[in-house]
mmCIF file of C-alpha atoms in Angstrom:
data_model
loop_
_atom_site.group_PDB
_atom_site.id
_atom_site.type_symbol
_atom_site.label_atom_id
_atom_site.label_comp_id
_atom_site.label_asym_id
_atom_site.label_seq_id
_atom_site.Cartn_x
_atom_site.Cartn_y
_atom_site.Cartn_z
ATOM 1 C CA ALA A 1 -0.018 0.248 -0.211
ATOM 2 C CA GLN A 2 1.645 3.595 -0.537
ATOM 3 C CA SER A 3 0.717 6.329 2.232
ATOM 4 C CA VAL A 4 1.941 10.448 2.132
ATOM 5 C CA THR A 5 3.580 12.390 4.633
ATOM 6 C CA GLN A 6 3.927 15.691 3.820
ATOM 7 C CA LEU A 7 6.511 17.486 5.890
ATOM 8 C CA ASP A 8 5.216 20.690 7.359
ATOM 9 C CA SER A 9 1.719 21.816 9.065
ATOM 10 C CA GLN A 10 1.283 25.152 8.214
ATOM 11 C CA VAL A 11 4.296 27.081 6.394
ATOM 12 C CA PRO A 12 4.230 30.533 7.048
ATOM 13 C CA VAL A 13 5.210 33.179 3.815
ATOM 14 C CA PHE A 14 5.497 37.064 3.153
ATOM 15 C CA GLU A 15 4.096 38.308 0.096
ATOM 16 C CA GLU A 16 6.237 37.839 -2.985
ATOM 17 C CA ALA A 17 8.665 35.545 -1.168
ATOM 18 C CA PRO A 18 9.411 31.952 -3.096
ATOM 19 C CA VAL A 19 7.053 29.018 -1.267
ATOM 20 C CA GLU A 20 8.333 24.853 -1.243
ATOM 21 C CA LEU A 21 5.673 22.742 0.422
ATOM 22 C CA ARG A 22 7.821 19.484 0.934
ATOM 23 C CA CYS A 23 5.988 15.458 0.467
ATOM 24 C CA ASN A 24 7.673 12.015 0.382
ATOM 25 C CA TYR A 25 5.334 8.538 -0.236
ATOM 26 C CA SER A 26 6.469 4.995 0.272
ATOM 27 C CA SER A 27 5.311 2.872 -2.465
ATOM 28 C CA SER A 28 7.007 0.121 -3.628
ATOM 29 C CA VAL A 29 5.507 0.059 -7.379
ATOM 30 C CA SER A 30 4.941 3.121 -10.029
ATOM 31 C CA VAL A 31 2.594 6.359 -8.637
ATOM 32 C CA TYR A 32 0.555 9.147 -9.822
ATOM 33 C CA LEU A 33 1.407 12.079 -7.634
ATOM 34 C CA PHE A 34 -1.418 15.259 -6.983
ATOM 35 C CA TRP A 35 -1.201 18.207 -5.916
ATOM 36 C CA TYR A 36 -4.418 19.410 -4.516
ATOM 37 C CA VAL A 37 -5.131 23.170 -2.983
ATOM 38 C CA GLN A 38 -8.099 24.342 -1.103
ATOM 39 C CA TYR A 39 -9.659 27.706 -0.634
ATOM 40 C CA PRO A 40 -11.523 28.806 2.639
ATOM 41 C CA ASN A 41 -14.761 27.194 2.568
ATOM 42 C CA GLN A 42 -14.770 25.385 -0.441
ATOM 43 C CA GLY A 43 -13.629 22.190 -1.957
ATOM 44 C CA LEU A 44 -10.421 21.010 -3.346
ATOM 45 C CA GLN A 45 -9.585 21.929 -6.956
ATOM 46 C CA LEU A 46 -6.326 20.520 -8.817
ATOM 47 C CA LEU A 47 -3.280 21.994 -9.321
ATOM 48 C CA LEU A 48 -1.168 19.666 -10.680
ATOM 49 C CA LYS A 49 -0.648 16.532 -11.655
ATOM 50 C CA TYR A 50 2.537 13.988 -12.556
ATOM 51 C CA LEU A 51 1.575 11.009 -14.804
ATOM 52 C CA SER A 52 4.476 10.585 -17.145
ATOM 53 C CA GLY A 53 7.794 12.285 -18.672
ATOM 54 C CA SER A 54 9.002 15.345 -17.889
ATOM 55 C CA THR A 55 10.066 15.416 -13.478
ATOM 56 C CA LEU A 56 9.142 18.712 -13.939
ATOM 57 C CA VAL A 57 5.221 19.560 -13.926
ATOM 58 C CA LYS A 58 4.179 22.611 -14.283
ATOM 59 C CA GLY A 59 0.083 23.515 -12.939
ATOM 60 C CA ILE A 60 -1.928 26.651 -12.470
ATOM 61 C CA ASN A 61 -1.055 29.897 -10.686
ATOM 62 C CA GLY A 62 2.229 29.989 -11.030
ATOM 63 C CA PHE A 63 3.050 26.780 -9.343
ATOM 64 C CA GLU A 64 5.620 23.671 -10.149
ATOM 65 C CA ALA A 65 7.011 20.576 -8.884
ATOM 66 C CA GLU A 66 9.426 18.020 -9.787
ATOM 67 C CA PHE A 67 8.790 13.960 -9.369
ATOM 68 C CA ASN A 68 11.875 12.787 -8.080
ATOM 69 C CA LYS A 69 11.778 8.977 -7.657
ATOM 70 C CA SER A 70 14.802 8.020 -6.386
ATOM 71 C CA GLN A 71 13.855 10.232 -3.308
ATOM 72 C CA THR A 72 10.917 9.747 -3.133
ATOM 73 C CA SER A 73 9.555 12.985 -3.403
ATOM 74 C CA PHE A 74 7.109 15.078 -5.295
ATOM 75 C CA HIS A 75 7.742 18.747 -3.828
ATOM 76 C CA LEU A 76 5.990 22.152 -4.598
ATOM 77 C CA ARG A 77 7.123 25.501 -5.491
ATOM 78 C CA LYS A 78 5.692 28.947 -6.187
ATOM 79 C CA PRO A 79 8.870 31.929 -6.571
ATOM 80 C CA SER A 80 6.178 34.375 -5.226
ATOM 81 C CA VAL A 81 3.041 33.902 -3.743
ATOM 82 C CA HIS A 82 0.538 36.308 -3.462
ATOM 83 C CA ILE A 83 -1.625 36.191 -0.200
ATOM 84 C CA SER A 84 -4.591 34.704 -3.374
ATOM 85 C CA ASP A 85 -2.663 31.850 -1.889
ATOM 86 C CA THR A 86 -3.977 31.028 1.292
ATOM 87 C CA ALA A 87 -4.926 27.784 0.977
ATOM 88 C CA GLU A 88 -4.494 24.568 2.547
ATOM 89 C CA TYR A 89 -2.206 22.478 -0.121
ATOM 90 C CA PHE A 90 -2.703 18.516 -0.353
ATOM 91 C CA CYS A 91 -0.033 16.017 -1.939
ATOM 92 C CA ALA A 92 -1.899 12.564 -2.931
ATOM 93 C CA VAL A 93 -0.613 9.566 -4.966
ATOM 94 C CA THR A 94 -2.652 6.108 -6.556
ATOM 95 C CA LEU A 95 -0.661 3.584 -8.150
ATOM 96 C CA THR A 96 -0.551 3.103 -11.454
ATOM 97 C CA ASP A 97 -1.017 -0.345 -12.055
ATOM 98 C CA SER A 98 -4.038 -0.763 -10.680
ATOM 99 C CA TRP A 99 -7.452 1.078 -10.418
ATOM 100 C CA GLY A 100 -7.326 2.689 -6.970
ATOM 101 C CA LYS A 101 -8.115 4.863 -4.365
ATOM 102 C CA LEU A 102 -5.955 8.459 -3.937
ATOM 103 C CA GLN A 103 -4.583 8.456 -0.395
ATOM 104 C CA PHE A 104 -3.695 11.468 0.770
ATOM 105 C CA GLY A 105 -1.095 13.920 3.417
ATOM 106 C CA ALA A 106 -3.023 15.713 5.699
ATOM 107 C CA GLY A 107 -2.088 18.983 4.492
ATOM 108 C CA THR A 108 -0.163 21.531 4.306
ATOM 109 C CA GLN A 109 -1.335 24.919 5.461
ATOM 110 C CA VAL A 110 -0.200 28.502 3.467
ATOM 111 C CA VAL A 111 -0.346 31.851 5.126
ATOM 112 C CA VAL A 112 0.456 34.643 2.822
ATOM 113 C CA THR A 113 0.642 38.194 4.680
ATOM 114 C CA PRO A 114 1.762 41.264 2.705
ATOM 115 C CA ASN B 1 -21.275 21.941 -16.788
ATOM 116 C CA ALA B 2 -22.472 22.022 -12.428
ATOM 117 C CA GLY B 3 -19.313 19.290 -12.326
ATOM 118 C CA VAL B 4 -19.824 17.977 -8.816
ATOM 119 C CA THR B 5 -23.091 19.425 -6.325
ATOM 120 C CA GLN B 6 -24.016 18.919 -2.754
ATOM 121 C CA THR B 7 -27.172 19.272 -0.410
ATOM 122 C CA PRO B 8 -27.071 21.173 1.820
ATOM 123 C CA LYS B 9 -23.738 23.138 2.305
ATOM 124 C CA PHE B 10 -24.827 23.529 6.009
ATOM 125 C CA GLN B 11 -26.246 20.773 8.243
ATOM 126 C CA VAL B 12 -26.704 21.137 12.358
ATOM 127 C CA LEU B 13 -27.963 18.035 14.019
ATOM 128 C CA LYS B 14 -28.709 16.318 18.080
ATOM 129 C CA THR B 15 -27.318 12.981 19.042
ATOM 130 C CA GLY B 16 -29.739 10.348 16.885
ATOM 131 C CA GLN B 17 -30.776 12.456 14.899
ATOM 132 C CA SER B 18 -30.802 10.844 10.455
ATOM 133 C CA MET B 19 -30.103 12.479 8.053
ATOM 134 C CA THR B 20 -28.756 12.012 3.273
ATOM 135 C CA LEU B 21 -25.964 14.055 2.480
ATOM 136 C CA GLN B 22 -27.286 14.210 -1.700
ATOM 137 C CA CYS B 23 -24.245 13.786 -4.180
ATOM 138 C CA ALA B 24 -24.533 13.796 -7.784
ATOM 139 C CA GLN B 25 -22.358 14.911 -11.068
ATOM 140 C CA ASP B 26 -22.687 16.093 -14.761
ATOM 141 C CA MET B 27 -19.578 14.717 -15.516
ATOM 142 C CA ASN B 28 -20.411 11.003 -16.724
ATOM 143 C CA HIS B 29 -18.090 9.764 -14.403
ATOM 144 C CA ASN B 30 -18.082 6.020 -13.302
ATOM 145 C CA SER B 31 -16.240 6.213 -9.583
ATOM 146 C CA MET B 32 -17.774 8.400 -7.207
ATOM 147 C CA TYR B 33 -16.144 8.769 -3.363
ATOM 148 C CA TRP B 34 -17.060 10.689 -0.316
ATOM 149 C CA TYR B 35 -14.750 11.927 1.950
ATOM 150 C CA ARG B 36 -14.421 13.787 5.604
ATOM 151 C CA GLN B 37 -12.466 16.108 6.358
ATOM 152 C CA ASP B 38 -11.186 17.240 9.767
ATOM 153 C CA PRO B 39 -9.041 19.706 11.676
ATOM 154 C CA GLY B 40 -5.215 18.113 11.006
ATOM 155 C CA MET B 41 -6.376 14.877 9.651
ATOM 156 C CA GLY B 42 -6.231 15.377 5.458
ATOM 157 C CA LEU B 43 -9.255 13.186 3.999
ATOM 158 C CA ARG B 44 -10.106 10.331 5.163
ATOM 159 C CA LEU B 45 -12.568 7.902 2.360
ATOM 160 C CA ILE B 46 -15.899 6.668 4.225
ATOM 161 C CA TYR B 47 -17.027 4.680 0.893
ATOM 162 C CA TYR B 48 -16.858 4.626 -2.419
ATOM 163 C CA SER B 49 -18.538 3.217 -5.731
ATOM 164 C CA ALA B 50 -16.128 2.092 -8.799
ATOM 165 C CA SER B 51 -18.592 1.299 -10.719
ATOM 166 C CA GLU B 52 -22.681 2.221 -11.017
ATOM 167 C CA GLY B 53 -24.356 -0.470 -8.601
ATOM 168 C CA THR B 54 -21.223 -1.520 -6.576
ATOM 169 C CA THR B 55 -19.894 0.174 -3.418
ATOM 170 C CA ASP B 56 -17.800 -0.457 -0.961
ATOM 171 C CA LYS B 57 -16.363 0.896 2.510
ATOM 172 C CA GLY B 58 -13.490 3.071 3.071
ATOM 173 C CA GLU B 59 -11.339 3.897 6.024
ATOM 174 C CA VAL B 60 -13.730 5.019 8.217
ATOM 175 C CA PRO B 61 -16.904 3.221 7.508
ATOM 176 C CA ASN B 62 -18.631 3.350 10.631
ATOM 177 C CA GLY B 63 -21.570 4.850 10.844
ATOM 178 C CA TYR B 64 -22.367 5.404 7.691
ATOM 179 C CA ASN B 65 -23.755 4.535 4.763
ATOM 180 C CA VAL B 66 -24.494 4.813 1.114
ATOM 181 C CA SER B 67 -26.400 4.608 -2.521
ATOM 182 C CA ARG B 68 -25.717 4.651 -5.672
ATOM 183 C CA LEU B 69 -28.699 5.310 -7.150
ATOM 184 C CA ASN B 70 -27.285 5.492 -10.291
ATOM 185 C CA LYS B 71 -24.392 7.140 -12.831
ATOM 186 C CA ARG B 72 -24.622 10.700 -11.753
ATOM 187 C CA GLU B 73 -26.162 10.179 -7.842
ATOM 188 C CA PHE B 74 -24.175 8.936 -5.428
ATOM 189 C CA SER B 75 -25.748 9.975 -1.003
ATOM 190 C CA LEU B 76 -24.590 9.332 2.483
ATOM 191 C CA ARG B 77 -27.008 8.228 5.573
ATOM 192 C CA LEU B 78 -26.163 8.443 9.448
ATOM 193 C CA GLU B 79 -28.275 6.466 10.057
ATOM 194 C CA SER B 80 -27.506 7.878 14.484
ATOM 195 C CA ALA B 81 -25.692 11.083 14.618
ATOM 196 C CA ALA B 82 -22.850 11.446 16.818
ATOM 197 C CA PRO B 83 -21.542 14.556 17.660
ATOM 198 C CA SER B 84 -18.002 12.174 16.839
ATOM 199 C CA GLN B 85 -19.411 13.063 12.752
ATOM 200 C CA THR B 86 -19.384 16.424 13.429
ATOM 201 C CA SER B 87 -16.962 17.091 10.174
ATOM 202 C CA VAL B 88 -16.717 19.038 6.480
ATOM 203 C CA TYR B 89 -18.148 15.877 4.134
ATOM 204 C CA PHE B 90 -17.090 16.441 0.618
ATOM 205 C CA CYS B 91 -18.021 13.919 -2.555
ATOM 206 C CA ALA B 92 -15.930 13.309 -5.220
ATOM 207 C CA SER B 93 -15.803 11.768 -9.169
ATOM 208 C CA SER B 94 -13.269 10.082 -10.990
ATOM 209 C CA GLU B 95 -12.966 8.687 -14.295
ATOM 210 C CA ALA B 96 -10.665 6.220 -14.282
ATOM 211 C CA ARG B 97 -8.482 7.304 -17.261
ATOM 212 C CA THR B 98 -7.219 10.234 -18.073
ATOM 213 C CA SER B 99 -5.130 10.808 -21.486
ATOM 214 C CA GLY B 100 -5.572 6.569 -21.779
ATOM 215 C CA LYS B 101 -3.544 5.920 -18.457
ATOM 216 C CA LEU B 102 -5.032 4.573 -15.265
ATOM 217 C CA THR B 103 -4.913 8.231 -13.323
ATOM 218 C CA ASN B 104 -8.129 8.242 -10.461
ATOM 219 C CA GLU B 105 -7.655 12.213 -10.907
ATOM 220 C CA GLN B 106 -10.251 13.084 -8.731
ATOM 221 C CA PHE B 107 -13.473 16.228 -8.770
ATOM 222 C CA PHE B 108 -14.247 17.595 -5.786
ATOM 223 C CA GLY B 109 -17.945 18.591 -4.492
ATOM 224 C CA PRO B 110 -18.082 22.405 -2.695
ATOM 225 C CA GLY B 111 -18.113 19.892 0.695
ATOM 226 C CA THR B 112 -21.347 19.576 3.754
ATOM 227 C CA ARG B 113 -20.684 21.566 6.746
ATOM 228 C CA LEU B 114 -21.737 19.271 9.305
ATOM 229 C CA THR B 115 -22.137 19.541 13.208
ATOM 230 C CA VAL B 116 -23.670 17.445 15.641
ATOM 231 C CA LEU B 117 -25.032 18.947 18.530
#
């Protein structure tokens, strides 16, 4: 079975500063990886996904993530955040070789201040 | 397209009352899911339906039942609500394949905020 660890429960950051959210997974087989964002009082939206190919994946709103198979990581980055990026971010993983459920991390709360 | 819709948005129940949370999707997806979200615990899967006519337990099924009414609709029922079921409930749907790959990419509804007193 796969599992996901998000190493930071909360990340405070100043507006226009860079941010990195860390995600590590464990799985004995290949996986697909996702980052979702949840704005206050809303459902989850897909930010980006890694299925195959280039290990650097670009998503919406200027976010990108890098898949590192040797370190089993899928860290999310944005070079310059806005107040509107204040949200909770979830990393998720599913197996590639069979239909399976998404396994979510516990989430990282990003708080952007002026 | 509305995507995934959920009703109601908010609900307050007394301990022991019952209620049904409704979910519908208009994306013609085969699979549907119910999650609960509690602070610091991320999303936990309650039940899912891989395809019309099937349902299976997730991580935290106790105290809940589900019905896959048709391909569009998947309801969650609390028969006798308890304070421990105070949570935000999300419904999601997915088409197993994206670009030919078995990805299980999920689309979420806006949530139902349930308080049990």
